[in-house]
């Protein structure tokens, strides 16, 4: 794991909903991770931004890069946030432990953990066609990685008797999708982990909640590509995938990254101080049917 300490900057002005707090965001190089990190910074948080920042064998599309992670950091620093970046694979316990030490050594506290690191493929196969290594890769990143980050950072929250863990799941954690068994299983598991952890940590005023995005538009500003990769796995024409996905949305629109960032902010901050063990779905009504 390598780290990059940002230049000394002033804290964001008082008054933000996360002023004076530190947030750790995984999968921060692009997409929802970037959107949430920038929103947290705008609300006064200092940040530890984590990403694998390289392509992984078995994942059939490019993952976030080191330059993209640095760009997220700069966008956050523009809001006055103090920022540390770290490259780490959430499947590696030693790398995750180094992230935890880095966060606590630099900021002394961790108040918010956003478990956002995840992959959408390898997918596109029936259950019996999934290879052992494909299953292990999906579950290792999308479920076990969140458990591992929680295990590393929640003890500090317990000690300070406060904290918020937000697990980015999916509507795939609520319903089934054909030819996406690994992803669906991992996201259902993540919601189960959320509920169990919420009960474990409630006596210590540490909250754990799940956030379930629906079909999120791949906003070029955040360099997201998750929806396009899901379309590719389903053999949907990438040039027409947004129109096709919109057809299944009751509100006739894709979810925007800022919609998810706003929900994550609410779960991270004091406005949700009595909310734990819940699943907040932002899907335009898709899962209501």
Coordinates of C-alpha atoms in Angstrom, one line a residue:
X1 CA 0.0 0.0 0.0
X2 CA 1.2 3.5 -0.8
X3 CA -0.1 6.7 0.8
X4 CA -0.1 10.3 -0.2
X5 CA -0.4 13.0 2.3
X6 CA -2.0 16.1 1.1
X7 CA -0.7 19.6 1.7
X8 CA -1.6 21.3 4.9
X9 CA -5.0 23.1 4.4
X10 CA -7.5 24.9 6.5
X11 CA -10.5 23.1 7.7
X12 CA -13.8 23.8 6.0
X13 CA -15.8 26.6 7.6
X14 CA -17.9 25.8 10.7
X15 CA -21.5 25.0 10.1
X16 CA -21.2 22.0 7.8
X17 CA -23.1 18.9 8.9
X18 CA -19.8 16.9 9.2
X19 CA -17.6 19.8 10.5
X20 CA -14.8 18.5 12.6
X21 CA -15.2 14.9 11.7
X22 CA -13.1 12.4 9.7
X23 CA -14.6 10.1 7.1
X24 CA -13.0 7.1 5.5
X25 CA -14.3 6.4 2.0
X26 CA -13.4 3.2 0.0
X27 CA -13.8 3.0 -3.8
X28 CA -13.1 6.8 -3.8
X29 CA -11.3 7.1 -7.1
X30 CA -14.4 7.7 -9.1
X31 CA -18.2 7.2 -9.3
X32 CA -20.3 7.1 -6.2
X33 CA -17.1 7.1 -4.0
X34 CA -16.0 10.4 -5.5
X35 CA -19.5 11.9 -5.3
X36 CA -19.9 11.1 -1.7
X37 CA -16.4 12.1 -0.7
X38 CA -16.8 15.6 -2.3
X39 CA -20.2 16.0 -0.6
X40 CA -18.6 15.1 2.7
X41 CA -15.8 17.6 2.2
X42 CA -18.3 20.3 1.3
X43 CA -20.0 19.6 4.6
X44 CA -16.8 20.0 6.6
X45 CA -15.3 16.5 6.9
X46 CA -11.7 15.6 6.6
X47 CA -11.1 12.5 4.5
X48 CA -9.1 9.3 4.1
X49 CA -9.7 8.3 0.5
X50 CA -9.1 4.6 -0.3
X51 CA -9.0 2.8 -3.6
X52 CA -7.3 -0.2 -5.1
X53 CA -6.2 2.2 -7.9
X54 CA -5.2 -0.5 -10.3
X55 CA -6.9 -3.1 -12.5
X56 CA -7.5 -6.6 -10.9
X57 CA -7.2 -10.0 -12.6
X58 CA -10.7 -11.3 -13.2
X59 CA -12.4 -8.0 -13.3
X60 CA -13.3 -7.5 -17.0
X61 CA -13.2 -3.7 -17.0
X62 CA -10.8 -1.0 -15.9
X63 CA -11.0 0.0 -12.2
X64 CA -10.2 3.4 -10.8
X65 CA -6.7 4.7 -11.2
X66 CA -4.2 6.5 -9.0
X67 CA -4.7 9.7 -11.0
X68 CA -8.4 9.5 -10.5
X69 CA -7.9 9.0 -6.8
X70 CA -5.7 12.1 -6.7
X71 CA -8.3 14.0 -8.6
X72 CA -10.9 13.1 -6.0
X73 CA -8.6 14.4 -3.4
X74 CA -8.1 17.7 -5.1
X75 CA -11.8 18.1 -5.5
X76 CA -12.2 17.6 -1.7
X77 CA -9.3 19.9 -0.9
X78 CA -11.0 22.6 -2.9
X79 CA -13.7 22.6 -0.1
X80 CA -11.0 23.1 2.5
X81 CA -10.8 19.5 3.6
X82 CA -7.6 17.9 4.9
X83 CA -7.2 14.8 2.8
X84 CA -5.1 11.6 2.9
X85 CA -5.1 9.1 0.0
X86 CA -4.3 5.4 0.3
X87 CA -4.2 2.6 -2.2
X88 CA -5.4 -0.7 -0.8
X89 CA -7.2 -3.8 -1.8
X90 CA -10.0 -4.5 0.7
X91 CA -9.3 -8.2 0.3
X92 CA -5.9 -7.8 1.9
X93 CA -6.2 -7.7 5.8
X94 CA -2.7 -6.2 6.2
X95 CA -3.5 -3.3 3.7
X96 CA -6.8 -2.6 5.5
X97 CA -5.0 -2.5 8.9
X98 CA -2.5 0.0 7.4
X99 CA -5.4 2.2 6.3
X100 CA -6.9 2.2 9.8
X101 CA -3.5 3.1 11.3
X102 CA -3.0 5.8 8.8
X103 CA -6.4 7.4 9.5
X104 CA -6.0 7.3 13.2
X105 CA -2.3 8.5 13.2
X106 CA -3.2 11.4 10.9
X107 CA -6.6 12.5 12.3
X108 CA -6.8 10.8 15.7
X109 CA -10.4 9.7 15.1
X110 CA -12.7 8.1 12.6
X111 CA -16.3 9.3 12.7
X112 CA -17.7 7.9 9.4
X113 CA -16.8 4.8 7.4
X114 CA -18.4 4.6 3.9
X115 CA -17.9 1.1 2.6
X116 CA -18.3 1.8 -1.1
X117 CA -15.6 -0.4 -2.8
X118 CA -17.3 -2.9 -5.1
X119 CA -17.4 -4.5 -8.5
X120 CA -20.3 -5.4 -10.8
X121 CA -18.5 -8.1 -12.8
X122 CA -17.6 -10.9 -13.5
X123 CA -21.3 -11.4 -14.0
X124 CA -23.6 -12.4 -16.9
X125 CA -23.8 -16.2 -16.1
X126 CA -26.3 -18.6 -14.6
X127 CA -25.4 -19.8 -11.1
X128 CA -24.0 -23.2 -12.2
X129 CA -21.7 -21.5 -14.8
X130 CA -19.9 -19.2 -12.2
X131 CA -16.3 -20.3 -11.6
X132 CA -15.0 -20.6 -8.0
X133 CA -12.5 -17.8 -8.5
X134 CA -15.3 -15.5 -10.0
X135 CA -17.5 -16.1 -6.9
X136 CA -14.6 -15.5 -4.5
X137 CA -13.6 -12.3 -6.3
X138 CA -17.1 -10.9 -6.1
X139 CA -17.8 -11.8 -2.5
X140 CA -14.3 -10.9 -1.4
X141 CA -14.6 -7.3 -2.6
X142 CA -18.3 -6.6 -2.3
X143 CA -19.0 -8.3 1.1
X144 CA -15.9 -9.4 2.9
X145 CA -14.1 -6.1 2.1
X146 CA -16.8 -4.2 4.0
X147 CA -16.6 -6.6 6.9
X148 CA -12.8 -6.2 7.0
X149 CA -13.0 -2.4 6.9
X150 CA -15.6 -2.4 9.7
X151 CA -13.5 -4.8 11.8
X152 CA -10.5 -2.5 11.4
X153 CA -12.1 0.9 12.2
X154 CA -15.1 0.3 14.4
X155 CA -13.0 -0.3 17.5
X156 CA -11.9 3.3 17.4
X157 CA -15.6 4.3 17.2
X158 CA -16.5 2.1 20.1
X159 CA -13.8 3.8 22.2
X160 CA -15.1 7.3 21.4
X161 CA -18.7 6.1 21.8
X162 CA -19.8 7.5 18.5
X163 CA -19.6 6.8 14.8
X164 CA -21.5 5.9 11.6
X165 CA -20.9 3.1 9.2
X166 CA -22.6 3.4 5.8
X167 CA -22.5 0.2 3.6
X168 CA -23.2 0.9 0.0
X169 CA -25.3 -2.1 -1.1
X170 CA -27.7 -2.0 -4.1
X171 CA -31.3 -2.9 -5.1
X172 CA -29.5 -6.2 -5.9
X173 CA -29.5 -6.6 -2.1
X174 CA -33.3 -6.5 -2.1
X175 CA -34.3 -8.4 -5.2
X176 CA -32.9 -10.9 -7.6
X177 CA -31.3 -10.2 -11.0
X178 CA -31.0 -12.9 -13.6
X179 CA -27.3 -13.9 -14.3
X180 CA -26.0 -11.8 -11.4
X181 CA -26.0 -14.4 -8.6
X182 CA -22.6 -13.4 -7.2
X183 CA -23.4 -9.7 -7.1
X184 CA -26.9 -10.4 -5.7
X185 CA -25.6 -12.7 -3.0
X186 CA -22.9 -10.3 -1.9
X187 CA -25.3 -7.4 -1.7
X188 CA -27.9 -9.4 0.2
X189 CA -25.1 -10.4 2.5
X190 CA -24.0 -6.9 3.0
X191 CA -27.5 -5.9 4.2
X192 CA -27.5 -8.8 6.6
X193 CA -24.1 -7.7 7.9
X194 CA -25.5 -4.2 8.3
X195 CA -28.3 -5.4 10.5
X196 CA -26.2 -7.7 12.7
X197 CA -23.5 -5.1 13.1
X198 CA -26.1 -2.5 14.0
X199 CA -27.2 -4.6 17.0
X200 CA -23.6 -5.4 18.0
X201 CA -22.6 -1.7 18.2
X202 CA -25.8 0.0 19.3
X203 CA -24.8 0.0 23.0
X204 CA -21.7 2.0 22.0
X205 CA -23.7 4.6 20.0
X206 CA -22.1 3.4 16.7
X207 CA -24.6 3.2 14.0
X208 CA -24.5 0.9 10.9
X209 CA -26.9 1.4 7.9
X210 CA -27.1 0.2 4.3
X211 CA -27.7 2.4 1.3
X212 CA -29.2 0.8 -1.7
X213 CA -28.8 2.8 -5.0
X214 CA -30.9 1.9 -8.0
X215 CA -29.7 2.5 -11.5
X216 CA -27.2 5.4 -11.2
X217 CA -26.3 7.4 -14.3
X218 CA -22.6 7.2 -15.2
X219 CA -22.0 10.9 -14.7
X220 CA -18.8 12.0 -16.7
X221 CA -17.9 14.4 -13.9
X222 CA -17.5 11.5 -11.5
X223 CA -16.1 9.2 -14.1
X224 CA -18.5 6.4 -13.1
X225 CA -19.0 3.4 -15.3
X226 CA -20.9 0.9 -13.2
X227 CA -24.2 1.1 -15.1
X228 CA -22.4 0.6 -18.4
X229 CA -20.7 -2.5 -17.1
X230 CA -24.0 -3.9 -15.9
X231 CA -25.4 -3.3 -19.3
X232 CA -22.4 -5.0 -20.9
X233 CA -22.9 -8.1 -18.7
X234 CA -26.6 -8.2 -19.8
X235 CA -25.7 -7.8 -23.4
X236 CA -27.5 -4.5 -23.6
X237 CA -26.3 -2.1 -26.2
X238 CA -24.1 0.4 -24.3
X239 CA -25.0 3.2 -26.6
X240 CA -28.7 2.7 -25.6
X241 CA -28.4 1.4 -22.1
X242 CA -29.6 4.5 -20.3
X243 CA -32.8 4.6 -22.3
X244 CA -33.3 0.9 -21.7
X245 CA -32.7 1.2 -17.9
X246 CA -35.0 4.2 -17.7
X247 CA -37.9 2.1 -19.0
X248 CA -37.9 0.1 -15.7
X249 CA -37.9 3.2 -13.5
X250 CA -41.3 4.3 -12.0
X251 CA -40.1 7.9 -11.8
X252 CA -38.9 7.7 -15.4
X253 CA -35.3 8.9 -14.7
X254 CA -32.0 7.4 -13.6
X255 CA -30.6 8.1 -10.2
X256 CA -28.0 10.8 -10.1
X257 CA -24.7 10.4 -8.1
X258 CA -25.6 13.5 -6.0
X259 CA -28.8 11.7 -5.0
X260 CA -26.8 8.9 -3.4
X261 CA -24.3 11.4 -1.9
X262 CA -27.1 13.3 -0.2
X263 CA -28.5 10.0 1.3
X264 CA -25.0 9.0 2.4
X265 CA -24.6 12.4 4.1
X266 CA -27.8 12.0 6.0
X267 CA -26.8 8.6 7.2
X268 CA -23.4 9.9 8.2
X269 CA -24.6 12.9 10.1
X270 CA -26.6 13.8 13.3
X271 CA -29.9 14.1 11.5
X272 CA -30.1 10.3 11.5
X273 CA -28.7 9.9 15.0
X274 CA -31.5 7.4 16.0
X275 CA -31.3 5.5 12.7
X276 CA -29.4 2.2 12.8
X277 CA -29.8 -1.2 11.1
X278 CA -31.9 0.3 8.4
X279 CA -31.8 0.0 4.6
X280 CA -32.2 3.4 2.8
X281 CA -33.2 2.7 -0.8
X282 CA -32.7 5.4 -3.5
X283 CA -34.1 3.8 -6.6
X284 CA -36.9 6.0 -7.9
X285 CA -39.5 3.4 -6.8
X286 CA -37.9 0.4 -8.6
X287 CA -38.0 -2.0 -5.7
X288 CA -41.5 -0.9 -4.6
X289 CA -43.1 -3.1 -7.2

